Amino acid sequence: MERLVDRFLRDEILTLKPLHPNQHAYQTGKSVETALHQLVVQTEKAPDQRVIALCIFLDIEGAFNNTSYDFMCAALAEHGVQHTIVCWITATLKGQLTMATLGGLSRSVRVSRGCPQGGVLSPLLWCLVVSPSSWGLLKPSSHCDMGRFFYRVFKF
């Protein structure tokens, strides 16, 4: 079922409201190499355009593990995903259990945030969360509000 939903989102929803063209992660025909190539080209053009090029690199540790379910579902809704599909994805996410066993003792705990590791939808959900169209969910007043964006997404 997850593969069907992923295919629907990519073929139908993202056709109507695509991810930002600078989004290179988990996109067909794009990769780290295409992202770096685009960055190098823009940086090399900066002096000719009489502008300063500033690059900031973020490595978001635990991005998949710490993203809130509410924000993932809000990002889906922001992209125009039907309520029924958002509810199904929400139920799938909130229904996750993790189990640990140590010395014969086992404990199960309901997972409260994050995308399943290796989940078919996990990369697309992450792309939707970091998509600039989802930033409007926070009503930012300036570019400095990106810190608030990451706080809200991850609840540091």
Coordinates of N, CA and C in Angstrom, one line a residue:
M1 N 0.8 -1.2 0.0 CA 0.0 0.0 0.0 C 0.9 1.3 0.0
E2 N 2.0 1.2 0.8 CA 2.8 2.4 0.9 C 3.4 2.7 -0.5
R3 N 3.8 1.7 -1.3 CA 4.3 2.0 -2.7 C 3.2 2.6 -3.5
L4 N 2.0 2.2 -3.4 CA 0.9 2.8 -4.2 C 0.7 4.3 -3.8
V5 N 0.7 4.6 -2.6 CA 0.6 6.0 -2.1 C 1.8 6.8 -2.6
D6 N 3.0 6.3 -2.5 CA 4.2 7.0 -2.9 C 4.0 7.3 -4.4
R7 N 3.6 6.3 -5.2 CA 3.5 6.5 -6.7 C 2.4 7.5 -7.0
F8 N 1.3 7.5 -6.2 CA 0.2 8.5 -6.4 C 0.7 9.9 -6.1
L9 N 1.4 10.0 -5.0 CA 1.9 11.4 -4.6 C 2.9 11.9 -5.6
R10 N 3.8 11.1 -6.1 CA 4.8 11.5 -7.1 C 4.1 11.8 -8.5
D11 N 3.2 10.9 -8.9 CA 2.6 11.1 -10.2 C 1.5 12.1 -10.3
E12 N 0.7 12.3 -9.2 CA -0.4 13.2 -9.3 C -0.2 14.5 -8.5
I13 N 0.1 14.4 -7.2 CA 0.2 15.5 -6.4 C 1.4 16.4 -6.7
L14 N 2.6 15.8 -6.9 CA 3.8 16.6 -7.2 C 3.8 17.1 -8.6
T15 N 2.9 16.5 -9.5 CA 2.8 17.1 -10.8 C 2.1 18.4 -10.8
L16 N 1.1 18.5 -9.9 CA 0.3 19.8 -9.7 C 1.1 20.8 -8.9
K17 N 1.8 20.3 -7.8 CA 2.5 21.2 -7.0 C 3.9 20.6 -6.7
P18 N 4.8 20.8 -7.6 CA 6.1 20.1 -7.5 C 7.0 20.6 -6.4
L19 N 7.9 19.8 -6.0 CA 8.9 20.2 -5.0 C 9.8 21.3 -5.6
H20 N 10.5 22.1 -4.8 CA 11.3 23.1 -5.3 C 12.4 22.6 -6.2
P21 N 12.6 23.3 -7.3 CA 13.6 22.8 -8.3 C 15.0 22.6 -7.7
N22 N 15.3 23.2 -6.6 CA 16.6 23.0 -6.0 C 16.7 21.9 -5.0
Q23 N 15.6 21.2 -4.9 CA 15.5 20.0 -4.1 C 16.1 18.8 -4.9
H24 N 17.2 18.3 -4.4 CA 17.9 17.3 -5.1 C 17.8 15.9 -4.4
A25 N 17.5 15.9 -3.2 CA 17.4 14.6 -2.5 C 16.2 13.8 -2.9
Y26 N 16.5 12.5 -3.1 CA 15.4 11.5 -3.3 C 14.5 11.9 -4.6
Q27 N 15.1 12.5 -5.6 CA 14.4 12.9 -6.8 C 15.0 12.2 -8.0
T28 N 14.2 11.6 -8.8 CA 14.6 11.0 -10.0 C 15.4 11.9 -10.9
G29 N 16.6 11.5 -11.3 CA 17.5 12.3 -12.2 C 18.3 13.3 -11.4
K30 N 18.2 13.4 -10.1 CA 19.0 14.3 -9.3 C 19.8 13.6 -8.3
S31 N 20.9 14.2 -7.8 CA 21.7 13.5 -6.9 C 22.6 14.6 -6.2
V32 N 23.5 14.1 -5.4 CA 24.5 15.0 -4.7 C 25.3 15.7 -5.8
E33 N 25.6 15.0 -6.9 CA 26.5 15.5 -8.0 C 25.7 16.7 -8.7
T34 N 24.4 16.5 -8.9 CA 23.7 17.6 -9.6 C 23.5 18.8 -8.7
A35 N 23.4 18.6 -7.4 CA 23.3 19.7 -6.4 C 24.6 20.4 -6.4
L36 N 25.7 19.7 -6.3 CA 27.0 20.4 -6.3 C 27.4 21.1 -7.6
H37 N 27.0 20.5 -8.7 CA 27.2 21.2 -10.0 C 26.4 22.5 -10.0
Q38 N 25.2 22.5 -9.6 CA 24.4 23.7 -9.6 C 25.0 24.7 -8.7
L39 N 25.5 24.3 -7.5 CA 26.1 25.2 -6.6 C 27.4 25.8 -7.2
V40 N 28.2 25.0 -7.8 CA 29.5 25.5 -8.4 C 29.2 26.5 -9.5
V41 N 28.2 26.2 -10.3 CA 27.9 27.1 -11.4 C 27.4 28.5 -10.9
Q42 N 26.5 28.4 -9.9 CA 26.0 29.7 -9.3 C 27.2 30.5 -8.6
T43 N 28.0 29.8 -7.9 CA 29.1 30.4 -7.2 C 30.1 31.0 -8.2
E44 N 30.4 30.4 -9.3 CA 31.3 30.9 -10.4 C 30.7 32.1 -11.1
K45 N 29.4 32.2 -11.2 CA 28.8 33.4 -11.8 C 28.7 34.6 -10.9
A46 N 28.8 34.4 -9.6 CA 28.7 35.5 -8.6 C 29.5 36.7 -8.9
P47 N 30.9 36.5 -9.1 CA 31.7 37.7 -9.4 C 31.3 38.5 -10.6
D48 N 30.9 37.8 -11.7 CA 30.4 38.5 -12.9 C 29.2 39.2 -12.7
Q49 N 28.3 38.7 -11.8 CA 27.1 39.4 -11.5 C 27.2 40.4 -10.4
R50 N 28.4 40.6 -9.9 CA 28.8 41.5 -8.8 C 27.9 41.3 -7.6
V51 N 27.9 40.0 -7.2 CA 27.2 39.6 -6.0 C 28.1 38.7 -5.2
I52 N 27.9 38.6 -3.9 CA 28.7 37.8 -3.0 C 28.0 36.4 -2.9
A53 N 28.7 35.4 -3.1 CA 28.2 34.0 -2.9 C 28.5 33.5 -1.5
L54 N 27.4 33.1 -0.8 CA 27.6 32.6 0.5 C 26.9 31.2 0.6
C55 N 27.6 30.2 1.0 CA 27.0 28.8 1.0 C 27.0 28.4 2.5
I56 N 25.8 27.9 2.8 CA 25.7 27.3 4.2 C 25.3 25.8 4.0
F57 N 26.0 25.0 4.7 CA 25.7 23.6 4.6 C 25.2 23.1 5.9
L58 N 24.1 22.4 5.9 CA 23.4 21.8 7.1 C 23.5 20.3 7.0
D59 N 23.9 19.7 8.1 CA 23.7 18.3 8.3 C 22.8 18.1 9.4
I60 N 21.6 17.7 9.1 CA 20.5 17.6 10.2 C 20.5 16.2 10.7
E61 N 21.2 16.1 11.9 CA 21.3 14.8 12.5 C 19.9 14.3 13.0
G62 N 19.6 13.1 12.7 CA 18.3 12.6 13.2 C 17.1 13.1 12.5
A63 N 17.2 13.6 11.3 CA 16.1 14.3 10.6 C 14.9 13.3 10.5
F64 N 15.2 12.1 10.0 CA 14.1 11.2 9.9 C 13.5 10.7 11.2
N65 N 14.4 10.6 12.2 CA 13.9 10.1 13.5 C 13.1 11.1 14.3
N66 N 13.4 12.4 14.1 CA 12.8 13.4 15.0 C 11.7 14.3 14.4
T67 N 11.4 14.2 13.2 CA 10.4 15.0 12.6 C 9.0 14.7 13.2
S68 N 8.3 15.7 13.5 CA 7.0 15.4 14.2 C 5.9 14.9 13.1
Y69 N 5.0 14.1 13.6 CA 4.0 13.6 12.7 C 3.1 14.7 12.3
D70 N 2.8 15.6 13.2 CA 1.9 16.7 12.9 C 2.4 17.6 11.7
F71 N 3.7 17.8 11.8 CA 4.3 18.6 10.7 C 4.4 17.9 9.4
M72 N 4.6 16.6 9.4 CA 4.6 15.8 8.2 C 3.2 15.8 7.5
C73 N 2.2 15.7 8.4 CA 0.8 15.7 7.9 C 0.4 17.1 7.4
A74 N 0.8 18.1 8.1 CA 0.6 19.5 7.6 C 1.2 19.8 6.3
A75 N 2.5 19.2 6.1 CA 3.1 19.4 4.8 C 2.4 18.7 3.7
L76 N 1.9 17.5 4.0 CA 1.1 16.8 3.0 C -0.1 17.6 2.6
A77 N -0.9 18.1 3.6 CA -2.1 18.9 3.3 C -1.7 20.2 2.6
E78 N -0.6 20.8 2.9 CA -0.1 22.0 2.2 C 0.1 21.8 0.7
H79 N 0.5 20.5 0.4 CA 0.7 20.2 -1.0 C -0.5 19.7 -1.7
G80 N -1.7 19.7 -1.0 CA -2.9 19.4 -1.6 C -3.3 17.9 -1.6
V81 N -2.6 17.2 -0.7 CA -3.0 15.7 -0.6 C -4.3 15.6 0.0
Q82 N -5.2 14.7 -0.5 CA -6.5 14.5 0.0 C -6.5 14.1 1.4
H83 N -7.5 14.5 2.2 CA -7.7 14.3 3.6 C -7.6 12.8 3.9
T84 N -8.2 12.0 3.1 CA -8.3 10.5 3.4 C -6.9 9.9 3.3
I85 N -6.0 10.4 2.4 CA -4.7 9.9 2.3 C -3.8 10.4 3.4
V86 N -4.0 11.7 3.8 CA -3.3 12.2 5.0 C -3.7 11.4 6.2
C87 N -4.9 11.1 6.4 CA -5.4 10.3 7.5 C -4.7 8.9 7.5
W88 N -4.7 8.3 6.3 CA -4.1 6.9 6.3 C -2.6 7.0 6.6
I89 N -1.9 8.0 6.1 CA -0.4 8.2 6.4 C -0.3 8.4 7.9
T90 N -1.1 9.3 8.5 CA -1.1 9.6 9.9 C -1.3 8.3 10.7
A91 N -2.3 7.5 10.4 CA -2.5 6.3 11.1 C -1.3 5.3 11.0
T92 N -0.7 5.3 9.8 CA 0.4 4.4 9.6 C 1.6 4.8 10.5
L93 N 1.8 6.2 10.5 CA 2.9 6.7 11.3 C 2.7 6.5 12.8
K94 N 1.5 6.9 13.2 CA 1.2 6.8 14.7 C 1.0 5.4 15.2
G95 N 0.9 4.4 14.3 CA 0.7 3.0 14.7 C 2.0 2.3 14.9
Q96 N 3.1 3.0 14.7 CA 4.4 2.3 14.8 C 4.7 1.9 16.3
L97 N 5.2 0.7 16.4 CA 5.7 0.2 17.7 C 7.2 -0.2 17.6
T98 N 8.0 0.0 18.6 CA 9.3 -0.5 18.6 C 9.5 -1.4 19.8
M99 N 10.3 -2.4 19.7 CA 10.5 -3.4 20.8 C 12.0 -3.6 21.0
A100 N 12.3 -3.6 22.3 CA 13.7 -3.9 22.7 C 13.7 -5.1 23.6
T101 N 14.7 -6.0 23.5 CA 14.8 -7.1 24.4 C 16.2 -7.1 25.0
L102 N 16.3 -7.3 26.3 CA 17.6 -7.3 27.0 C 17.5 -8.4 28.1
G103 N 18.3 -9.4 28.0 CA 18.4 -10.4 29.0 C 17.0 -11.1 29.3
G104 N 16.3 -11.3 28.2 CA 15.0 -12.0 28.4 C 13.8 -11.1 28.7
L105 N 14.1 -9.9 29.0 CA 13.0 -8.9 29.2 C 12.7 -8.1 27.9
S106 N 11.5 -8.0 27.6 CA 11.1 -7.3 26.4 C 10.2 -6.1 26.7
R107 N 10.3 -5.1 25.9 CA 9.5 -3.9 26.2 C 9.1 -3.3 24.8
S108 N 7.8 -3.0 24.7 CA 7.3 -2.4 23.5 C 6.9 -1.0 23.8
V109 N 7.2 0.0 22.9 CA 6.8 1.4 23.1 C 6.3 1.9 21.8
R110 N 5.2 2.7 21.9 CA 4.7 3.4 20.7 C 5.6 4.5 20.3
V111 N 6.0 4.6 19.1 CA 6.9 5.6 18.6 C 6.0 6.9 18.4
S112 N 6.6 8.0 18.9 CA 5.8 9.3 18.9 C 6.3 10.3 17.8
R113 N 7.3 10.0 17.1 CA 7.7 10.9 16.0 C 8.7 10.2 15.1
G114 N 8.9 10.8 13.9 CA 9.9 10.2 13.0 C 9.3 9.3 11.9
C115 N 10.0 9.2 10.8 CA 9.7 8.3 9.7 C 10.3 6.9 9.9
P116 N 9.6 5.9 9.5 CA 10.2 4.5 9.7 C 11.5 4.4 8.9
Q117 N 12.5 3.9 9.4 CA 13.8 3.6 8.7 C 13.5 2.6 7.6
G118 N 13.9 3.0 6.4 CA 13.6 2.1 5.2 C 12.2 2.2 4.7
G119 N 11.4 3.1 5.3 CA 10.0 3.2 4.8 C 10.0 3.8 3.4
V120 N 9.1 3.3 2.6 CA 9.0 3.7 1.2 C 8.6 5.2 1.1
L121 N 7.7 5.7 2.0 CA 7.3 7.1 2.0 C 8.2 8.0 2.8
S122 N 9.1 7.5 3.6 CA 10.0 8.3 4.4 C 10.7 9.4 3.7
P123 N 11.4 9.1 2.6 CA 12.2 10.1 1.9 C 11.3 11.2 1.3
L124 N 10.1 10.8 0.8 CA 9.2 11.8 0.2 C 8.6 12.7 1.3
L125 N 8.2 12.1 2.4 CA 7.7 12.9 3.6 C 8.7 13.9 4.0
W126 N 10.0 13.5 4.1 CA 11.1 14.5 4.5 C 11.2 15.6 3.4
C127 N 11.1 15.3 2.2 CA 11.2 16.3 1.1 C 10.1 17.3 1.2
L128 N 8.9 16.8 1.5 CA 7.7 17.7 1.7 C 7.9 18.6 2.9
V129 N 8.4 18.0 4.0 CA 8.6 18.8 5.2 C 9.6 20.0 5.0
V130 N 10.7 19.7 4.2 CA 11.7 20.8 4.0 C 11.4 21.6 2.8
S131 N 10.4 21.3 2.1 CA 10.0 22.1 0.9 C 9.6 23.5 1.3
P132 N 10.1 24.5 0.6 CA 9.8 25.9 0.9 C 8.3 26.2 1.0
S133 N 7.4 25.4 0.3 CA 6.0 25.6 0.4 C 5.5 25.3 1.8
S134 N 6.2 24.4 2.5 CA 5.8 24.1 3.9 C 6.2 25.1 4.9
W135 N 7.2 26.0 4.5 CA 7.6 27.0 5.5 C 6.5 27.9 5.8
G136 N 5.6 28.1 4.9 CA 4.5 29.0 5.2 C 3.6 28.6 6.3
L137 N 3.7 27.3 6.7 CA 3.0 26.8 7.8 C 3.3 27.5 9.1
L138 N 4.5 28.1 9.1 CA 5.0 28.8 10.3 C 4.8 30.3 10.3
K139 N 4.4 30.8 9.2 CA 4.2 32.3 9.1 C 5.5 33.0 9.5
P140 N 6.6 32.7 8.8 CA 7.9 33.4 9.2 C 7.8 34.8 8.8
S141 N 8.5 35.6 9.6 CA 8.6 37.1 9.3 C 9.9 37.4 8.6
S142 N 10.9 36.6 8.6 CA 12.2 36.8 8.0 C 12.9 35.5 7.7
H143 N 14.0 35.6 7.0 CA 14.8 34.4 6.8 C 15.4 33.9 8.1
C144 N 15.5 34.7 9.1 CA 16.1 34.3 10.3 C 15.2 33.3 11.1
D145 N 13.9 33.3 10.6 CA 12.9 32.4 11.3 C 13.2 30.9 10.9
M146 N 14.2 30.6 10.1 CA 14.4 29.2 9.7 C 14.8 28.5 11.0
G147 N 15.4 29.1 12.0 CA 15.7 28.4 13.2 C 14.4 28.0 13.9
R148 N 13.4 28.8 13.9 CA 12.1 28.4 14.4 C 11.5 27.3 13.6
F149 N 11.7 27.3 12.3 CA 11.2 26.2 11.4 C 11.8 24.9 11.9
F150 N 13.1 24.8 12.0 CA 13.7 23.6 12.4 C 13.3 23.2 13.9
Y151 N 13.1 24.2 14.7 CA 12.7 23.9 16.1 C 11.3 23.2 16.0
R152 N 10.4 23.8 15.2 CA 9.1 23.3 15.1 C 9.0 21.9 14.5
V153 N 9.8 21.7 13.5 CA 9.9 20.4 12.8 C 10.4 19.3 13.7
F154 N 11.5 19.6 14.4 CA 12.2 18.6 15.2 C 11.9 18.7 16.7
K155 N 11.4 19.8 17.2 CA 11.2 20.0 18.6 C 12.5 19.7 19.4
F156 N 13.5 20.4 19.1 CA 14.8 20.2 19.8 C 14.6 20.5 21.3

